[in-house]
Short mmCIF file of C-alpha atoms in Angstrom, two decimals:
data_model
loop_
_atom_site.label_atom_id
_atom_site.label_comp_id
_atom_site.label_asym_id
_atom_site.label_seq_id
_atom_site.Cartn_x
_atom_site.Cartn_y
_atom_site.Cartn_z
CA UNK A 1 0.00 0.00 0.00
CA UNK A 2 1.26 3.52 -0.26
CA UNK A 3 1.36 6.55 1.37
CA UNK A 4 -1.46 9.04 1.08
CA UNK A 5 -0.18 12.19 -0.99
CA UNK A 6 0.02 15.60 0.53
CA UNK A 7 -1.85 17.62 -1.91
CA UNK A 8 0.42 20.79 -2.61
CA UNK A 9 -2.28 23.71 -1.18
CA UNK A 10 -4.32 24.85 0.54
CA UNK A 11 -7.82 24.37 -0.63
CA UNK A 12 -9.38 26.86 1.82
CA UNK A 13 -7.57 30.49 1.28
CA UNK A 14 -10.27 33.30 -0.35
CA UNK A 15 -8.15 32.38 -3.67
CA UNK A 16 -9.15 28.63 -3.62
CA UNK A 17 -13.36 29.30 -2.35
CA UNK A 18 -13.35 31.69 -5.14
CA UNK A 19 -12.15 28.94 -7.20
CA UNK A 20 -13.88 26.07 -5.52
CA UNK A 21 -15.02 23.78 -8.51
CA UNK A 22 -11.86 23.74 -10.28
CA UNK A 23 -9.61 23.17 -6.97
CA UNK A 24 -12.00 20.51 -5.99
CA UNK A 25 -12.04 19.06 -9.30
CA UNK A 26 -7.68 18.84 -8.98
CA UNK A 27 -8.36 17.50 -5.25
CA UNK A 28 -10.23 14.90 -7.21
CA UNK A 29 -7.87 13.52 -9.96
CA UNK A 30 -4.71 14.32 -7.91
CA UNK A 31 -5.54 10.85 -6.26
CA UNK A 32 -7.92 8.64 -5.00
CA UNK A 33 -7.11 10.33 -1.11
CA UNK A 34 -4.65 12.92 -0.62
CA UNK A 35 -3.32 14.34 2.82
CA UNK A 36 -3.89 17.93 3.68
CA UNK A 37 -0.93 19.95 5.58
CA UNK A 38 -3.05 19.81 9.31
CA UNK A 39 -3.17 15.95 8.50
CA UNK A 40 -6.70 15.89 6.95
CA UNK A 41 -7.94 13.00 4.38
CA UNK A 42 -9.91 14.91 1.49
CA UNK A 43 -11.45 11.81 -0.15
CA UNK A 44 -13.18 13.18 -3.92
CA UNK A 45 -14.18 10.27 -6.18
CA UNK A 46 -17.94 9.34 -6.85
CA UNK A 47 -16.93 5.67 -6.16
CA UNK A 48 -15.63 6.35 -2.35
CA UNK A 49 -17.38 8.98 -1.01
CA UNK A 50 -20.69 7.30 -1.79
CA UNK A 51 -19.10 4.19 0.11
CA UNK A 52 -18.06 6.73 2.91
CA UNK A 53 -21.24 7.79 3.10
CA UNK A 54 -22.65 4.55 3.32
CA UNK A 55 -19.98 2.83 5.99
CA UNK A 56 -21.35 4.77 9.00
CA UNK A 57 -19.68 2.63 11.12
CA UNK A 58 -15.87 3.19 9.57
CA UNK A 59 -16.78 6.94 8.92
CA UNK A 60 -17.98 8.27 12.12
CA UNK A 61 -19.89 11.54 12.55
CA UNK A 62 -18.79 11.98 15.86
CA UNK A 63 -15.65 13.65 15.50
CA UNK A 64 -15.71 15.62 11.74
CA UNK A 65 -12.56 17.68 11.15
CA UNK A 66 -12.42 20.98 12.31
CA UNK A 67 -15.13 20.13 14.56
CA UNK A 68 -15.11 22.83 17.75
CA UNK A 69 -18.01 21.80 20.10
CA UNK A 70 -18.39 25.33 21.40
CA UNK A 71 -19.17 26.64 18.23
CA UNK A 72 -22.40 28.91 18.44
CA UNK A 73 -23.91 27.16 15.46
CA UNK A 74 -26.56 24.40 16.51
CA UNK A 75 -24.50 21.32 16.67
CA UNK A 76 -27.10 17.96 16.60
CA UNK A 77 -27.90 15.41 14.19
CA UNK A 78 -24.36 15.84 11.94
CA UNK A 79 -22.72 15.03 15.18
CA UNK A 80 -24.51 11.79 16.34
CA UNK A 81 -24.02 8.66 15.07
CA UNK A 82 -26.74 5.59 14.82
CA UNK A 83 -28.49 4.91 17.39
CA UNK A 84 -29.03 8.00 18.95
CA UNK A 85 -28.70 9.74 15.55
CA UNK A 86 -31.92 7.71 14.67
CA UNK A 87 -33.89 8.43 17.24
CA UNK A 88 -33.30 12.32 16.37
CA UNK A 89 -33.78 11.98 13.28
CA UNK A 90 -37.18 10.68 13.33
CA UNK A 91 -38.12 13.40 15.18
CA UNK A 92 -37.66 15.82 12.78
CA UNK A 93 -38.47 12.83 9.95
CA UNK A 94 -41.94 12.96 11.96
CA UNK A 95 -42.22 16.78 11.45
CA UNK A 96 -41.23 16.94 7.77
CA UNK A 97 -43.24 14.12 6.24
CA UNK A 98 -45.27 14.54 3.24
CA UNK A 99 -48.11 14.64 5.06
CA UNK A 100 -47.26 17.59 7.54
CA UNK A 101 -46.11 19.48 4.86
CA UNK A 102 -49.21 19.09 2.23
CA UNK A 103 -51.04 21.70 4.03
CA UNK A 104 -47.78 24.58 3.92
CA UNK A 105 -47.70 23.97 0.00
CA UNK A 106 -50.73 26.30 0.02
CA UNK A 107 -49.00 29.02 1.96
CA UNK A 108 -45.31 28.50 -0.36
CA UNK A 109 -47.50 28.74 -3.31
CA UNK A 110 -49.17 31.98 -2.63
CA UNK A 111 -45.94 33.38 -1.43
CA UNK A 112 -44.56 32.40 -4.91
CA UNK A 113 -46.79 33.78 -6.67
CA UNK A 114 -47.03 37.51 -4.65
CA UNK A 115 -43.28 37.44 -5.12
CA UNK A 116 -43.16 36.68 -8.67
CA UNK A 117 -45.67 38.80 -9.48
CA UNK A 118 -43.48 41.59 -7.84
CA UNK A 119 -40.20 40.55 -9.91
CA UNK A 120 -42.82 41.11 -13.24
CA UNK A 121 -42.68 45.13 -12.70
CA UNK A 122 -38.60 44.33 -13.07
CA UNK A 123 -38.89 43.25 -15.88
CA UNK A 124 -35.68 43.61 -18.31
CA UNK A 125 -33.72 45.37 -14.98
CA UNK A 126 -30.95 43.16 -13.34
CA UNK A 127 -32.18 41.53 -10.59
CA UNK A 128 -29.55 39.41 -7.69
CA UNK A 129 -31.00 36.10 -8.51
CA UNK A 130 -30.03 35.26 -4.80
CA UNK A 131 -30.51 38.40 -2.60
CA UNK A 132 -33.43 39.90 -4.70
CA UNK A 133 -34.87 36.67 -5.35
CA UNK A 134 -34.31 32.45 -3.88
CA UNK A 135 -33.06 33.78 -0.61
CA UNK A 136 -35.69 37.12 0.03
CA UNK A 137 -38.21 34.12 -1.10
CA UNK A 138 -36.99 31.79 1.16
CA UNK A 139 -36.25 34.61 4.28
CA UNK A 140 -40.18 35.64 3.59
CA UNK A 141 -41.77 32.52 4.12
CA UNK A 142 -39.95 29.64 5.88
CA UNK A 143 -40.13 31.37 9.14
CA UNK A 144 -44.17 31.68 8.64
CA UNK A 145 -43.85 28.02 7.79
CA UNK A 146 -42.37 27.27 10.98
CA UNK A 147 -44.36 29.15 12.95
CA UNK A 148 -41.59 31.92 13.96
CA UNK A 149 -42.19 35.18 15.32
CA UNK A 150 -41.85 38.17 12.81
CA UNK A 151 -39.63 39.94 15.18
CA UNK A 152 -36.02 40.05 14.30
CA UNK A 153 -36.48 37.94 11.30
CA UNK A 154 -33.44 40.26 9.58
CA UNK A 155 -30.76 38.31 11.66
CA UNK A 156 -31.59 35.03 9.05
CA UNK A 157 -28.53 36.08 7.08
CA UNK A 158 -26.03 36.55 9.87
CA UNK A 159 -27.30 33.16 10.86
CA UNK A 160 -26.47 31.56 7.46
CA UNK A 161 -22.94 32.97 7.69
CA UNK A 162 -22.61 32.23 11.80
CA UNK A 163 -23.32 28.26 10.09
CA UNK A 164 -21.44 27.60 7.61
CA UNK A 165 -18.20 30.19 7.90
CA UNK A 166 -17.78 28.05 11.03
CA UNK A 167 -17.61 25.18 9.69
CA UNK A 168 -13.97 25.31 7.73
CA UNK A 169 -10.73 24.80 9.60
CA UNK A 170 -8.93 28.13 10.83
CA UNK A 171 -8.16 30.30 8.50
CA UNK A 172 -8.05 33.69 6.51
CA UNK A 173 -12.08 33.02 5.87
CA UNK A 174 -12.71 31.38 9.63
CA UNK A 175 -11.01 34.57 11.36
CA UNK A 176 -12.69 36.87 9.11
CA UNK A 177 -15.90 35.42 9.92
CA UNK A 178 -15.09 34.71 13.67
CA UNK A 179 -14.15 38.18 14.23
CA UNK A 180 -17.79 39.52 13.39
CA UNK A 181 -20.32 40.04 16.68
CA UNK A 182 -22.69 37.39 16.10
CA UNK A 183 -23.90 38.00 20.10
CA UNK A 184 -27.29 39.45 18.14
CA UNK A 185 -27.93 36.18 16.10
CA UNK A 186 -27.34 34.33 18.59
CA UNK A 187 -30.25 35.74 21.23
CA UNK A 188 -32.53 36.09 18.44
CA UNK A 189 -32.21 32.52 17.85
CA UNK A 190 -32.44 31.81 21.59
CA UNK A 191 -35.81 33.64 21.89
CA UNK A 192 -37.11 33.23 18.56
CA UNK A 193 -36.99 29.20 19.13
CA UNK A 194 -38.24 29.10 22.16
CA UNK A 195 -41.50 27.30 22.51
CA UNK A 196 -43.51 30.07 23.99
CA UNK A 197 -42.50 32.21 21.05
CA UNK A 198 -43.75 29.95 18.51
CA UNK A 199 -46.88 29.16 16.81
CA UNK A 200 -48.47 26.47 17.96
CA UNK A 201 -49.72 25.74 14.27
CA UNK A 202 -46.25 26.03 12.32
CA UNK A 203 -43.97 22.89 12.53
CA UNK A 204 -41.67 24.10 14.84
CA UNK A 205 -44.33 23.02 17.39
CA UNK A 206 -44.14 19.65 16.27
CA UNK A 207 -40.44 19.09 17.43
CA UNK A 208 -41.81 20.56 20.74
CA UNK A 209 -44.10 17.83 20.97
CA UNK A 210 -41.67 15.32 20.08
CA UNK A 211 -40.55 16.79 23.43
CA UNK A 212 -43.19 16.23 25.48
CA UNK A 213 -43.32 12.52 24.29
CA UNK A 214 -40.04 11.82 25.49
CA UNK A 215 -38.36 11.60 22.08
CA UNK A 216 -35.69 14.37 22.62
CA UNK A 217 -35.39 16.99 25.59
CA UNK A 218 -36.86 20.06 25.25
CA UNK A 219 -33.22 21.73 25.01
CA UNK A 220 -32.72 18.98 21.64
CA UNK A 221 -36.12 20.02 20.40
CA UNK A 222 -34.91 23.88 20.49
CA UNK A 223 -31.10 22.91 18.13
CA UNK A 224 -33.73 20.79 15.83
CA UNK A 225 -35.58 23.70 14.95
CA UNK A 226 -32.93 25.91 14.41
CA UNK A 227 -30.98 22.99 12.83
CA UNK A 228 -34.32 22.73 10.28
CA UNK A 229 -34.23 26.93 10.10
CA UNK A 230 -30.53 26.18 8.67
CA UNK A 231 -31.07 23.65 6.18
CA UNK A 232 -34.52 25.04 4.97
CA UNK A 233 -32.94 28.05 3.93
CA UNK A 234 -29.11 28.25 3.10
CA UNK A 235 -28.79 25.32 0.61
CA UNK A 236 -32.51 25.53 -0.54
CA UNK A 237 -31.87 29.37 -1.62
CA UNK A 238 -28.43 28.71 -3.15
CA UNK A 239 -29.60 25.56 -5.51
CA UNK A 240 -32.48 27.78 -6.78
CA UNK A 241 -30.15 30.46 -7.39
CA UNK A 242 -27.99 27.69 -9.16
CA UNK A 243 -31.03 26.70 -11.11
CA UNK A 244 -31.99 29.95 -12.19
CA UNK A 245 -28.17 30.25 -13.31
CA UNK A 246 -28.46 27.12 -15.06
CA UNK A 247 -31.83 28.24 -16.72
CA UNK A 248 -29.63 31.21 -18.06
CA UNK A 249 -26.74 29.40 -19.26
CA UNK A 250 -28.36 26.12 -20.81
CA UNK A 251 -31.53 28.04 -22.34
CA UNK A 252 -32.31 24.69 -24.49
CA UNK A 253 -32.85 22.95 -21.31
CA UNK A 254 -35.03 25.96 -19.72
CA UNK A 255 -37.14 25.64 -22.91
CA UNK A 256 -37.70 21.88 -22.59
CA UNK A 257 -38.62 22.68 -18.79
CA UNK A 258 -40.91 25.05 -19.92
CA UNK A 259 -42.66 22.36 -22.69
CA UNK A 260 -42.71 19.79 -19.50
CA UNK A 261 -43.21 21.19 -16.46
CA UNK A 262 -43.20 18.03 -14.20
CA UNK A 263 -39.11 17.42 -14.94
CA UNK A 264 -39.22 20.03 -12.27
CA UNK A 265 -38.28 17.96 -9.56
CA UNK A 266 -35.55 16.43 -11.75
CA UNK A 267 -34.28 20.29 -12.75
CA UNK A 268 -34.42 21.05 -9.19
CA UNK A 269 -31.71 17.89 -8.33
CA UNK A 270 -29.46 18.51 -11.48
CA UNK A 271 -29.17 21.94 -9.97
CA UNK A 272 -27.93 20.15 -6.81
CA UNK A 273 -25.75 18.22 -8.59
CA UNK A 274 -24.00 20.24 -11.51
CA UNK A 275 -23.18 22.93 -8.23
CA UNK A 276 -23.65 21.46 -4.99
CA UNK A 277 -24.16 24.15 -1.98
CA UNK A 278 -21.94 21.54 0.12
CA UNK A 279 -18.06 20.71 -0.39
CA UNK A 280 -17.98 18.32 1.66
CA UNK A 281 -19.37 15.88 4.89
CA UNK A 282 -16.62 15.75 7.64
CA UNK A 283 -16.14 12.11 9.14
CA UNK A 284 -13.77 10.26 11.15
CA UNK A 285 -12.29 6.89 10.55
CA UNK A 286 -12.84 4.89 13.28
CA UNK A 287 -10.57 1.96 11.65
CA UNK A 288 -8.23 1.42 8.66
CA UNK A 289 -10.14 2.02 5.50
CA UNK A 290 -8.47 0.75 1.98
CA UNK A 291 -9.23 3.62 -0.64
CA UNK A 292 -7.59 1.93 -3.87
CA UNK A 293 -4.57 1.83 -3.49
CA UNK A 294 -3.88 3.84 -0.06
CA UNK A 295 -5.32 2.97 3.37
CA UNK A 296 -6.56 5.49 5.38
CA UNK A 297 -5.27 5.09 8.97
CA UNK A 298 -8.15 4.67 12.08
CA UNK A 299 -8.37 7.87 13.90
CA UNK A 300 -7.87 10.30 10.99
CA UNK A 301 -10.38 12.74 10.02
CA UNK A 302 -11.71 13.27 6.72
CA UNK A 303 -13.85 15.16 4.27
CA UNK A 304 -15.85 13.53 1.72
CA UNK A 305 -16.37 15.92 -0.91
CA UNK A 306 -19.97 16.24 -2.52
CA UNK A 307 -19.00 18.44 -5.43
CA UNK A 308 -16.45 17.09 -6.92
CA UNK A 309 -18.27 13.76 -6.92
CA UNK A 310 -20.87 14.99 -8.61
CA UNK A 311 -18.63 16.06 -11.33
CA UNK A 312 -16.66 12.81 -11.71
CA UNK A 313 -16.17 11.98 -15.14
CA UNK A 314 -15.41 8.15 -13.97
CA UNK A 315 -19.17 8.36 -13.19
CA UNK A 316 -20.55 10.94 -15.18
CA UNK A 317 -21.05 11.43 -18.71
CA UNK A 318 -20.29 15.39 -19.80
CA UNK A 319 -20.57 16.07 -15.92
CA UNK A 320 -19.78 20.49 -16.84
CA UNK A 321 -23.71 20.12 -18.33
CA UNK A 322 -26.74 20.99 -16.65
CA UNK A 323 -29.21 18.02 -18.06
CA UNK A 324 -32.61 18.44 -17.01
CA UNK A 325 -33.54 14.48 -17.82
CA UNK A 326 -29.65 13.32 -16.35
CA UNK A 327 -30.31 9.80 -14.13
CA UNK A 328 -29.64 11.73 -10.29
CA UNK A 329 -30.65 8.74 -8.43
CA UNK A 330 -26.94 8.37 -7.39
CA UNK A 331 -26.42 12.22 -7.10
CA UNK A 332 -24.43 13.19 -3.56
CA UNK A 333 -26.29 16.65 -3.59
CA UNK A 334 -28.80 15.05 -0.86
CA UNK A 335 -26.13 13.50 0.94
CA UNK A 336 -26.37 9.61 1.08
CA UNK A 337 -27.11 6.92 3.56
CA UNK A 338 -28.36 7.61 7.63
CA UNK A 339 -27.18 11.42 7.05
CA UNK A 340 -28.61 12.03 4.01
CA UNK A 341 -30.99 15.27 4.05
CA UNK A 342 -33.71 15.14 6.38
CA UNK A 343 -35.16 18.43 5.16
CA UNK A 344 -35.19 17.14 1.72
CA UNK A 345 -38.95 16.85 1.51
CA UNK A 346 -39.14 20.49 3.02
CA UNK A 347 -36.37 21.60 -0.05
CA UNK A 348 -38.44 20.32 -2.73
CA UNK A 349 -41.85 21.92 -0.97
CA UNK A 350 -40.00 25.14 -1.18
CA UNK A 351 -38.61 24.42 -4.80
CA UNK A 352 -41.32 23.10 -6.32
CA UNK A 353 -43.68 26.20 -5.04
CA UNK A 354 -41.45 29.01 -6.13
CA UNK A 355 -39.79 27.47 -8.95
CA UNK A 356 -42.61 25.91 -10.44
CA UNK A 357 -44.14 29.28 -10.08
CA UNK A 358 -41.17 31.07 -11.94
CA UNK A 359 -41.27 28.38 -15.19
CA UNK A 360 -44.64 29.12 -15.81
CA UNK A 361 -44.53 32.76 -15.21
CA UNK A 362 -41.20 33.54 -16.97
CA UNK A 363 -40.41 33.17 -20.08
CA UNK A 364 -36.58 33.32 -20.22
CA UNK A 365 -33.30 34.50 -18.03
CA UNK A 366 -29.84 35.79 -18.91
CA UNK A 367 -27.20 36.29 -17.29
CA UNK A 368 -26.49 40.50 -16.01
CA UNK A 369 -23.44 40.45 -14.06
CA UNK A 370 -20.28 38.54 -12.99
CA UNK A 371 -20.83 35.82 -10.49
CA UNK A 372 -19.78 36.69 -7.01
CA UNK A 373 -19.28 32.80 -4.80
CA UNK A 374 -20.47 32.53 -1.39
CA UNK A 375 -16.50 33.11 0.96
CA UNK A 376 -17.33 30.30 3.29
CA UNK A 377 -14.63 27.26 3.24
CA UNK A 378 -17.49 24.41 3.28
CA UNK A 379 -20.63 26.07 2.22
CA UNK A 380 -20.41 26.65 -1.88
CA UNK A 381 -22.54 29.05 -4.44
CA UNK A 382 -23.47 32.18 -5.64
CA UNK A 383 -23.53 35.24 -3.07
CA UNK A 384 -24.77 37.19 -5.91
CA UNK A 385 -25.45 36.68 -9.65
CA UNK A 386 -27.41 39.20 -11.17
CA UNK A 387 -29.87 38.18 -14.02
CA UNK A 388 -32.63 39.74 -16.20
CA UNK A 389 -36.35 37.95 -16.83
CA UNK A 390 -38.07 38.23 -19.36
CA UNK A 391 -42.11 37.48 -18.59
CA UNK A 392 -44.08 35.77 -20.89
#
């Protein structure tokens, strides 16, 4: 066996985030593993991080690189293992079924439409397909669907970047993002989540009850529903923004979405996949692991890398396209085995609402403006790409 290379840089400077897909893709066909400098196994291929993600048991959750436990993002769920990770999970499995969420589609619908019907008097400006549009969509009406109170519903964004700029290993990005006062997001989360403070109508309340049937504790119940407040929004906003890119750039396959409207959902994961909002999954080996070639040693931690998966040309055919009818089933943008997305049936509620209402109302996008990425280490997308619609 040999030795694990040590890839030659580092992949989390501003220079390399701003240049995420095309490091990640070298990551990825520099070798099978390869050894960062702080001793870090960034694992890239389609083939082994879908077995990664599968082997719970050799790829532990429990202790992900760069992991700080004091971190003031909500740390539960990513951070448990099976069975305790199961018995969490079902909580908020519970909450999110089809079923509890067939009577929000109503409320995302109508929301869609008011908003799109606001983007029509723009018509032919240049519009933030993010700031102006997926993520002032999704900031408007998640927290309604949760049952949140409309007070200090502003802090959403410094609670996307509290997440996910934490998440990286320290750095140039981490410090930057460390050194802003996050005190403010951090007690409107406290009070915001709070039981009293809800609505006992929105599904926040259902994690609650979860509580009182001795599923979680009512301090578990509290993380879950900001851990759902999280993952509803951030990577829900940024794979819409992606697909509206998308829509711009591959107008043949906006035109056969408009023809056939239910490829929807299947737009909606080839978004997911051709730009996933996620680098990477942090594990930790809990034994040797053979990787080709190379063995990665018990007790090192390691990233499993979503995106550049999804772009493997071992696995996909002309992976740089955005296909609206490409086979996703094996797609990583959902993550994969007992982590894979909980919220996903909450995503494609949100997608299917505002999207859907955007390919029947809009005719056509191009692009307006340079693409400006997201500077978090782990999180990935657009921070801004302006666009112009044309109604119709």
């Amino acid at each position: 066996m040999k030795e694990i290379p040590l890839f030659p840089y580092d992949i989390f400077t501003p220079d390399a985030v701003r240049n995420a897909r095309a490091v990640d893709d070298e990551v990825r066909e520099f070798a099978p593993a390869v050894r960062l400098h702080d001793g870090t196994v960034m694992i890239a291929r389609h083939e082994h991080v879908t077995s990664g993600l599968l082997d719970w048991k050799s790829f532990s959750s429990a202790s992900r690189p760069w992991h700080d436990p004091n971190s003031p993002r909500p740390e539960i769920l990513l951070t448990d293992d099976p069975p305790r990770h199961t018995q969490v999970r079902k909580v908020v499995q519970d909450a999110l079924s089809p079923r509890a969420l067939e009577r929000t589609k109503a409320v995302f619908e109508a929301a869609a439409q008011e908003f799109v019907d606001e983007l029509r008097a723009r018509e032919g400006e240049a519009v933030d397909a993010v700031g102006e549009i997926t993520q002032a969509y999704i900031f408007r009406v998640l927290p309604d669907v949760l049952g949140l109170p409309q007070e200090g519903r502003h802090h959403m964004h410094g609670f996307s970047q509290m997440v996910w700029a934490t998440m990286g290993p320290p750095g140039e990005l981490f410090d930057e993002a460390m050194a802003h006062d996050f005190s403010a997001v951090i007690e409107w989360l406290g009070t915001a989540c709070d039981r009293d403070a809800i609505d006992p109508e929105g599904i926040g309340a259902e994690i609650f009850r979860a509580a009182d049937r001795g599923q979680v504790t009512m301090d578990e119940a509290k993380l879950l529903l900001q851990t759902i407040l999280s993952a509803g929004a951030d990577t829900t906003y940024l794979t819409m923004a992606n697909a509206i890119r998308a829509w711009a750039l591959f107008p043949d396959q906006y035109a056969k979405l408009r023809a056939n409207p239910k490829l929807l959902r299947n737009a909606f994961d080839e978004s997911l996949r051709w730009d996933s909002p996620s680098r990477m999954a942090g594990r930790i080996a809990t034994c040797d692991v053979q990787i080709d070639d190379l063995v990665v040693p018990a007790g090192t931690r390691c990233g499993l890398m979503f995106a550049a998966a999804n772009r493997d040309p071992r696995y996909w055919a002309e992976p740089e396209r955005y296909d609206i009818e490409r086979d996703n089933k094996h797609s990583l943008g959902w993550g994969y085995g007992v982590h894979g997305c909980v919220g996903r049936t909450l995503a494609q509620t949100e997608a299917s609402a505002f999207l859907g209402t955007l390919v029947r109302e809009v005719a056509g996008f191009e692009i307006a403006g340079d693409y400006e990425p997201w500077m978090t280490t782990v999180g990935h997308g657009p921070m801004k790409q302006p666009v112009r619609l044309r109604f119709g």
